[in-house]
Short mmCIF file of C-alpha atoms in Angstrom, two decimals:
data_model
loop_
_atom_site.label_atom_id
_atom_site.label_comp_id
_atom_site.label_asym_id
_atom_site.label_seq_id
_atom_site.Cartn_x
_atom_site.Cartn_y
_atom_site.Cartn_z
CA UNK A 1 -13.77 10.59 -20.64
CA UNK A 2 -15.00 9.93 -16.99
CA UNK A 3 -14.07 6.79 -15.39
CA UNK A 4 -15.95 4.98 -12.24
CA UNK A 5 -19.84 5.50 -11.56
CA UNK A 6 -22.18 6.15 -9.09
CA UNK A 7 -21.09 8.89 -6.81
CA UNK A 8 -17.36 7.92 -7.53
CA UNK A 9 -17.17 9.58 -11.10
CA UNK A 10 -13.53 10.91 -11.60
CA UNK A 11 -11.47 12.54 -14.63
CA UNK A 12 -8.13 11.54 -15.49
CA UNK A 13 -5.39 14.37 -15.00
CA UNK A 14 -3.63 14.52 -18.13
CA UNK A 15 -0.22 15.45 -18.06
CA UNK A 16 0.29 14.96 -14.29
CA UNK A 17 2.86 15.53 -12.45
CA UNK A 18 5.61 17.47 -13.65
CA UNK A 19 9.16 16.46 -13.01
CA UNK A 20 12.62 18.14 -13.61
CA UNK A 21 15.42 16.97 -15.54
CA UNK A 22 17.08 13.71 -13.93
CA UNK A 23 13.99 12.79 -12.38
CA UNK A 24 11.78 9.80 -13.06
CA UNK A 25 8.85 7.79 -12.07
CA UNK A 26 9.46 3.64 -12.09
CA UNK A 27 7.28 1.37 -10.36
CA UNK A 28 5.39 3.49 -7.99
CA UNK A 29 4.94 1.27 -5.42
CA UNK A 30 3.80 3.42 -2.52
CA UNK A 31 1.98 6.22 -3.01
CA UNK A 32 0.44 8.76 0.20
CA UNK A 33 -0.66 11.96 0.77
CA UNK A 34 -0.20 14.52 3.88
CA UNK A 35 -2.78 16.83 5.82
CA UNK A 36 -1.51 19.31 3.39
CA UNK A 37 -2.30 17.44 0.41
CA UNK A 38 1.26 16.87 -0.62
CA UNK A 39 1.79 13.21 -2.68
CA UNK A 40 4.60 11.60 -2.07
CA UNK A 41 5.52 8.70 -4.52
CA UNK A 42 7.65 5.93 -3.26
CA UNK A 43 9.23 4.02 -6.31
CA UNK A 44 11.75 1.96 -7.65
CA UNK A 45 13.58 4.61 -9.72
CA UNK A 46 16.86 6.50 -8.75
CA UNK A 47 15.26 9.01 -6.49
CA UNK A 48 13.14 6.70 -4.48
CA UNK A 49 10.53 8.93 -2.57
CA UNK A 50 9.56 12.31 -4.93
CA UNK A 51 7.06 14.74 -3.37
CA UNK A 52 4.20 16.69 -5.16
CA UNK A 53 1.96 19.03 -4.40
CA UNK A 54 -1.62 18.57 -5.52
CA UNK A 55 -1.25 20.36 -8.97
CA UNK A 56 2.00 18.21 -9.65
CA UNK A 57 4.44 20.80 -9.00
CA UNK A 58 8.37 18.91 -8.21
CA UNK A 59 8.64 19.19 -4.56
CA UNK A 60 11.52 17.53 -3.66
CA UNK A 61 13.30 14.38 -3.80
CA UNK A 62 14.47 12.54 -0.76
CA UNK A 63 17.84 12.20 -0.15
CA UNK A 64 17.53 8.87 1.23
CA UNK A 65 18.34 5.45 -0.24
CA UNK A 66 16.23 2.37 0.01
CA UNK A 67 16.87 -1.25 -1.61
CA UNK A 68 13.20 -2.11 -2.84
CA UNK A 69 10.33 0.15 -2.48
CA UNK A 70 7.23 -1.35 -1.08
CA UNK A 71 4.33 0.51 0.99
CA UNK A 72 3.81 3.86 2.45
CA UNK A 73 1.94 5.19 5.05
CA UNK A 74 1.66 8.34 6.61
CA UNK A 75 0.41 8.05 10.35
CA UNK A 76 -1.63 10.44 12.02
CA UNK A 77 0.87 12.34 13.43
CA UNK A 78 2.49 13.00 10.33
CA UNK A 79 5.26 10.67 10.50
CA UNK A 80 5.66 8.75 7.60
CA UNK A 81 6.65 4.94 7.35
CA UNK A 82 7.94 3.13 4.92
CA UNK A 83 8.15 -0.92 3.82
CA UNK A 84 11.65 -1.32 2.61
CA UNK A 85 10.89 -4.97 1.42
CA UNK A 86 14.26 -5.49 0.02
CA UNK A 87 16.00 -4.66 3.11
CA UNK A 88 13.65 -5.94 5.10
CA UNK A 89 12.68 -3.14 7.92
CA UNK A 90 10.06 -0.78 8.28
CA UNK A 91 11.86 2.82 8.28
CA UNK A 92 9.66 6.05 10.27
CA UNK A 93 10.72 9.03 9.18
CA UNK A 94 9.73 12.72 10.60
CA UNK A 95 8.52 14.76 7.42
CA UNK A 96 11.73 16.50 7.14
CA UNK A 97 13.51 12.78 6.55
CA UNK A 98 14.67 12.05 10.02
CA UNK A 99 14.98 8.71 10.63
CA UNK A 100 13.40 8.09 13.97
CA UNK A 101 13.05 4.14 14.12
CA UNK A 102 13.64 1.16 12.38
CA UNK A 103 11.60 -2.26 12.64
CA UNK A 104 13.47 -5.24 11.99
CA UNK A 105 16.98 -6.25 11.58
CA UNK A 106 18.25 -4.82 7.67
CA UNK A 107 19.26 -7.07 5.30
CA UNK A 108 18.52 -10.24 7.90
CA UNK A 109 15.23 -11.86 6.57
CA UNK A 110 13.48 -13.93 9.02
CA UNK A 111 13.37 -17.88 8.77
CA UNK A 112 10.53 -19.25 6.54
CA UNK A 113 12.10 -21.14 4.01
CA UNK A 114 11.80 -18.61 1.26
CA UNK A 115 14.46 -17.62 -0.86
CA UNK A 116 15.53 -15.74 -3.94
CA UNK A 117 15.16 -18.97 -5.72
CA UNK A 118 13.07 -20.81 -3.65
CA UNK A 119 9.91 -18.54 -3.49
CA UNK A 120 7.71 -20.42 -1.59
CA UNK A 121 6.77 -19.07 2.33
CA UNK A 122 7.09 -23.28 4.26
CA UNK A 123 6.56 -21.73 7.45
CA UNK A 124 5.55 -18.28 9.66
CA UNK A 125 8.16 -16.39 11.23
CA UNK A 126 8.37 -13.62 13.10
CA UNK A 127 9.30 -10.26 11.57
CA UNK A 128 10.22 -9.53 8.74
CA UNK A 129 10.90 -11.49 5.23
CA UNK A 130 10.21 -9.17 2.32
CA UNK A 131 7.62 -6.85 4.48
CA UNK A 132 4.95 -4.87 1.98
CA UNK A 133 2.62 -3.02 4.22
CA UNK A 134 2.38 -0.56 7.38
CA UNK A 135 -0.92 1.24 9.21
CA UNK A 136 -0.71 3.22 12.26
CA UNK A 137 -3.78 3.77 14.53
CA UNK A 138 -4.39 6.84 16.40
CA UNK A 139 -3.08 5.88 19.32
CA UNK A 140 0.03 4.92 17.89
CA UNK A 141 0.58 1.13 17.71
CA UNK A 142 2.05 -0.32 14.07
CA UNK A 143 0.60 -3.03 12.08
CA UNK A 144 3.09 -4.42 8.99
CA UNK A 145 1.79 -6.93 6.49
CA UNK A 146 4.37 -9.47 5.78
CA UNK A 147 4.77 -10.47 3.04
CA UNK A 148 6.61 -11.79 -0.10
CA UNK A 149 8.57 -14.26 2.16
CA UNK A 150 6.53 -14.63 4.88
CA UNK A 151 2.64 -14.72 5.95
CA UNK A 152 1.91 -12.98 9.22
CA UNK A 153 0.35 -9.47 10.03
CA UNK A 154 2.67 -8.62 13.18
CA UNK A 155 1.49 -5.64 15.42
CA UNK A 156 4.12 -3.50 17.37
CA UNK A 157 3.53 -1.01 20.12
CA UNK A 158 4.53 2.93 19.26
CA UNK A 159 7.47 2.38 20.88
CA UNK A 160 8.82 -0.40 18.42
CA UNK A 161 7.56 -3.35 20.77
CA UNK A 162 6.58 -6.40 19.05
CA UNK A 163 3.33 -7.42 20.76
CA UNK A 164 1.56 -9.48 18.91
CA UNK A 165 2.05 -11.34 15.52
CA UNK A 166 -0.48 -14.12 13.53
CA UNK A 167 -1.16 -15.83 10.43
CA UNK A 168 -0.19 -18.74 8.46
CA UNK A 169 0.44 -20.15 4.61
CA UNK A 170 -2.60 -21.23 3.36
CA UNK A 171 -5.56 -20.24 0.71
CA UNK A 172 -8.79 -21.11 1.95
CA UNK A 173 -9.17 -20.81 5.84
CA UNK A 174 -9.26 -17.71 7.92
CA UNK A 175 -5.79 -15.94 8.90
CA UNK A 176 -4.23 -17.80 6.04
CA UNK A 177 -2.39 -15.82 3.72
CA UNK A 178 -0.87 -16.19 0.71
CA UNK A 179 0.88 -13.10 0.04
CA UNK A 180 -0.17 -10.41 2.54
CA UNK A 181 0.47 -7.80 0.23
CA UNK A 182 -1.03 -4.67 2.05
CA UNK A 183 -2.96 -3.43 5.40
CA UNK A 184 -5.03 -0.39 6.06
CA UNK A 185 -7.26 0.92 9.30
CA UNK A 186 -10.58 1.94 8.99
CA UNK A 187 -12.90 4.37 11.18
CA UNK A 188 -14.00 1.19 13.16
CA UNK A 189 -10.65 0.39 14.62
CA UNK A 190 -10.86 -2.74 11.90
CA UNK A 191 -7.25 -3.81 9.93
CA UNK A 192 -7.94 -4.76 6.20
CA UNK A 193 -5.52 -6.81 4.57
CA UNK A 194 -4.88 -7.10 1.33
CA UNK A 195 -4.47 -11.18 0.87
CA UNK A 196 -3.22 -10.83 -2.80
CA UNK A 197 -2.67 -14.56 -4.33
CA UNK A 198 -5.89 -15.45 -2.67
CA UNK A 199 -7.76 -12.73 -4.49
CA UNK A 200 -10.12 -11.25 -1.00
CA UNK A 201 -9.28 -8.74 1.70
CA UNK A 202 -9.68 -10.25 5.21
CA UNK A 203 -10.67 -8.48 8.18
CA UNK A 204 -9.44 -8.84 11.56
CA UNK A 205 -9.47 -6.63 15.33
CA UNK A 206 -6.25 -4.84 16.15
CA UNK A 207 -5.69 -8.02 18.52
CA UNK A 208 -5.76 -10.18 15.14
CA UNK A 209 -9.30 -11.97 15.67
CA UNK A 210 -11.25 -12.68 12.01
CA UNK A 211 -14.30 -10.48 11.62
CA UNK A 212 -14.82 -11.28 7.98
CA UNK A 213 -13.60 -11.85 4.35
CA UNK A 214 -14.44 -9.54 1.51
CA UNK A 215 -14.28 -11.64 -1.88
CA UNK A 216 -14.25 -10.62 -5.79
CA UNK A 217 -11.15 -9.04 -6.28
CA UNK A 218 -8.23 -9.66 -8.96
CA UNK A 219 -4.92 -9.71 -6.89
CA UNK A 220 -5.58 -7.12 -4.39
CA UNK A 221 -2.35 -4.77 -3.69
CA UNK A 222 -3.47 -2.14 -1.40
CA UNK A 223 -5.99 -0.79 0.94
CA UNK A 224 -6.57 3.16 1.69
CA UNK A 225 -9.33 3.96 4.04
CA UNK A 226 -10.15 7.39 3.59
CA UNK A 227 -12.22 9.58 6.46
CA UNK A 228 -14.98 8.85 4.97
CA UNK A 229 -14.88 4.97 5.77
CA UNK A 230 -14.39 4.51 1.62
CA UNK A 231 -11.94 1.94 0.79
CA UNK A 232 -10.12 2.15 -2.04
CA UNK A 233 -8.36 -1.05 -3.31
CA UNK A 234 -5.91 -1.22 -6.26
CA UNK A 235 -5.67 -4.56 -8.28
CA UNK A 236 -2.94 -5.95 -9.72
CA UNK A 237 -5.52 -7.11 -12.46
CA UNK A 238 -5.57 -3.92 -13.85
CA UNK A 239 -8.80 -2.68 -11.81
CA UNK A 240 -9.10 -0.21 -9.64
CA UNK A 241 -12.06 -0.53 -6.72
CA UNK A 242 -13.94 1.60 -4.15
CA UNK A 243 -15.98 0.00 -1.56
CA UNK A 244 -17.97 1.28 1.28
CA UNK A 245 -17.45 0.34 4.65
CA UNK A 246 -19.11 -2.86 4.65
CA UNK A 247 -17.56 -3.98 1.37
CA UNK A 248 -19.90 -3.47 -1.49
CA UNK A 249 -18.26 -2.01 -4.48
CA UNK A 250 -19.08 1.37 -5.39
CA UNK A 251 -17.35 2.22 -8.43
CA UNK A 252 -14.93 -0.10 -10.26
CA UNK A 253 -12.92 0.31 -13.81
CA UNK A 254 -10.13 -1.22 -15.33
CA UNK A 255 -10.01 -4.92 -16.11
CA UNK A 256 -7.55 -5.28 -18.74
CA UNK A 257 -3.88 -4.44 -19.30
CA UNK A 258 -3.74 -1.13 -20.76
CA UNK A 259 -0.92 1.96 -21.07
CA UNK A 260 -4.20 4.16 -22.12
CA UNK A 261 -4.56 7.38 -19.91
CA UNK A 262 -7.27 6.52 -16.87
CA UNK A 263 -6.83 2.55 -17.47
CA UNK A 264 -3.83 0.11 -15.49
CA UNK A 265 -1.64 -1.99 -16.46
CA UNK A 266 -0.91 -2.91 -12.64
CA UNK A 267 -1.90 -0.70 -9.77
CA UNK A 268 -0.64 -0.92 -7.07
CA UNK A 269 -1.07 1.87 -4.22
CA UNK A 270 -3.46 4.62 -4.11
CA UNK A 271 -3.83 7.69 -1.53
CA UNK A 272 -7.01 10.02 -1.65
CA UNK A 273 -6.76 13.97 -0.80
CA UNK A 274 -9.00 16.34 1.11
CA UNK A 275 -10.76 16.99 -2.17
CA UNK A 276 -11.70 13.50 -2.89
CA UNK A 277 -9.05 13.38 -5.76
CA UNK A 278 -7.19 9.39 -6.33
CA UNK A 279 -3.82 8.91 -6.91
CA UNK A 280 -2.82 5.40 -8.69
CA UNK A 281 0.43 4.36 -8.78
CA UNK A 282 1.45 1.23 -11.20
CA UNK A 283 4.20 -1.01 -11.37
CA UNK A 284 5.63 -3.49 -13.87
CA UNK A 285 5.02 -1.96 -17.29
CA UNK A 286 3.10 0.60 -15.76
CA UNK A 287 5.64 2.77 -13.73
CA UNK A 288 3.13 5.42 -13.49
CA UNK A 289 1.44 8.12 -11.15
CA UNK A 290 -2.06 8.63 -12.37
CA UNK A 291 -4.16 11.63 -10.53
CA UNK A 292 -8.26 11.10 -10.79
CA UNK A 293 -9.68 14.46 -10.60
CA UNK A 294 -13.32 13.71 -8.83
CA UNK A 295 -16.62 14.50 -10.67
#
């Protein structure tokens, strides 16, 4: 059964990936893929980042802990970053699992008047309360959406610099967020962000200046620009959606809970290979890692 339209037809991979004994997939939160199409899965189960190749063939499993999974990103140069949300820091590794910087102070969230039982962001901080999301642009510099506790998009130089940092609670008005829940780069030099409780995507220069707001979407989680300028964007409501550059949807499926191979229950990253195959990785009762063979 084919799933999507238009030009963006795909086939569900049944039976993908394969994992050994002691291994699981739960909550795959973060999901990327390498120049050599290897998919790495960053989730919430006891081995925390699992690598495939394309056909699903076990990898490896990172020897690293983390406290809560969140977003993945793989920068140009191959370094990959991670949102440790529970700890709060942003984590680069070298492919090989060298640590080579942290962002943020661990286990120190900054001041916004959220809490563990008081989850409401009062006021923007500076980095990082319960980060989610992390983009790298070719020349290096590191944009983080922030996040659960907070509601700023902060950029930092490729050194670690904080340089810049902006937004502010709110669910109407440009540059206010309510939940920045994920951040991508497109071909334009443009960061998306993923403005989940307020259901749209805003759009914003690299010096954090609005350019636009892209509406219609059901809890947006993610957004994966692929070389191609498509944008893929999972939704927490069970949909999965690919846009073109300028935001008009080109294929779209999903819509209702559902454990049914191909459907959602919650996606919530996606990564795209040199093929033009989609990876979808759910949380909550989904705890899956979907692959979506292209037509």
């Amino acid at each position: 059964m084919p799933f999507g339209s238009g030009d963006f037809r795909y086939e569900v991979v049944e039976g993908w990936p394969t994992l050994p004994s002691g291994h699981e997939l739960f909550q795959v939160a973060g999901v990327a893929v390498d120049a050599e199409d290897r998919v790495y899965a960053f989730n919430r189960s006891d081995h925390k980042l699992i690598v495939f190749d394309r056909d699903g063939g076990f990898i490896k499993a990172w020897g690293e802990s983390f406290t809560i999974p969140h977003g993945m990103h793989i920068a140009p140069d191959g370094s990959i970053f991670l949102a440790d949300q529970g700890s709060h820091v942003i984590l680069k590794y070298s492919p090989d699992e060298e640590l080579l910087m942290t962002l943020g102070n661990r286990d120190q969230p900054s001041d916004t008047g959220y809490s563990s039982d008081h989850k409401v962001v009062e006021r923007a901080a500076g980095p990082f309360n319960n980060p989610t999301g992390v983009a790298v642009s070719s020349a290096g510099d590191i944009f983080v959406s922030d996040g659960y506790g907070n509601c700023r998009v902060h950029k930092f130089s490729a050194e670690g610099e904080l340089i810049k940092t902006w937004g502010v609670p709110g669910t109407e008005k440009p540059s206010e967020f309510h939940l920045p829940h994920g951040i991508g780069l497109d071909a334009r030099g443009r960061l998306l962000v993923a403005d989940r409780e307020n259901h749209r995507i805003q759009l914003f220069t690299q010096d954090g200046e609005h350019l636009e707001t892209w509406t219609g979407f059901r809890q947006p989680c993610s957004v994966t620009v692929a070389g191609d300028g498509t944008v893929y964007v999972p939704e927490l409501g069970s949909r999965m959606s690919i846009l073109d550059p300028d935001g008009r949807v080109l294929s779209r499926w999903g819509g209702e809970p559902s454990k049914e191979s191909g459907l959602f229950t919650a996606p919530h990253g996606a990564a795209v290979d040199s093929r033009g195959d989609l990876y979808v990785g759910e949380v909550l009762e989904g705890s899956r890692l979907q692959k979506f063979a292209r037509l």
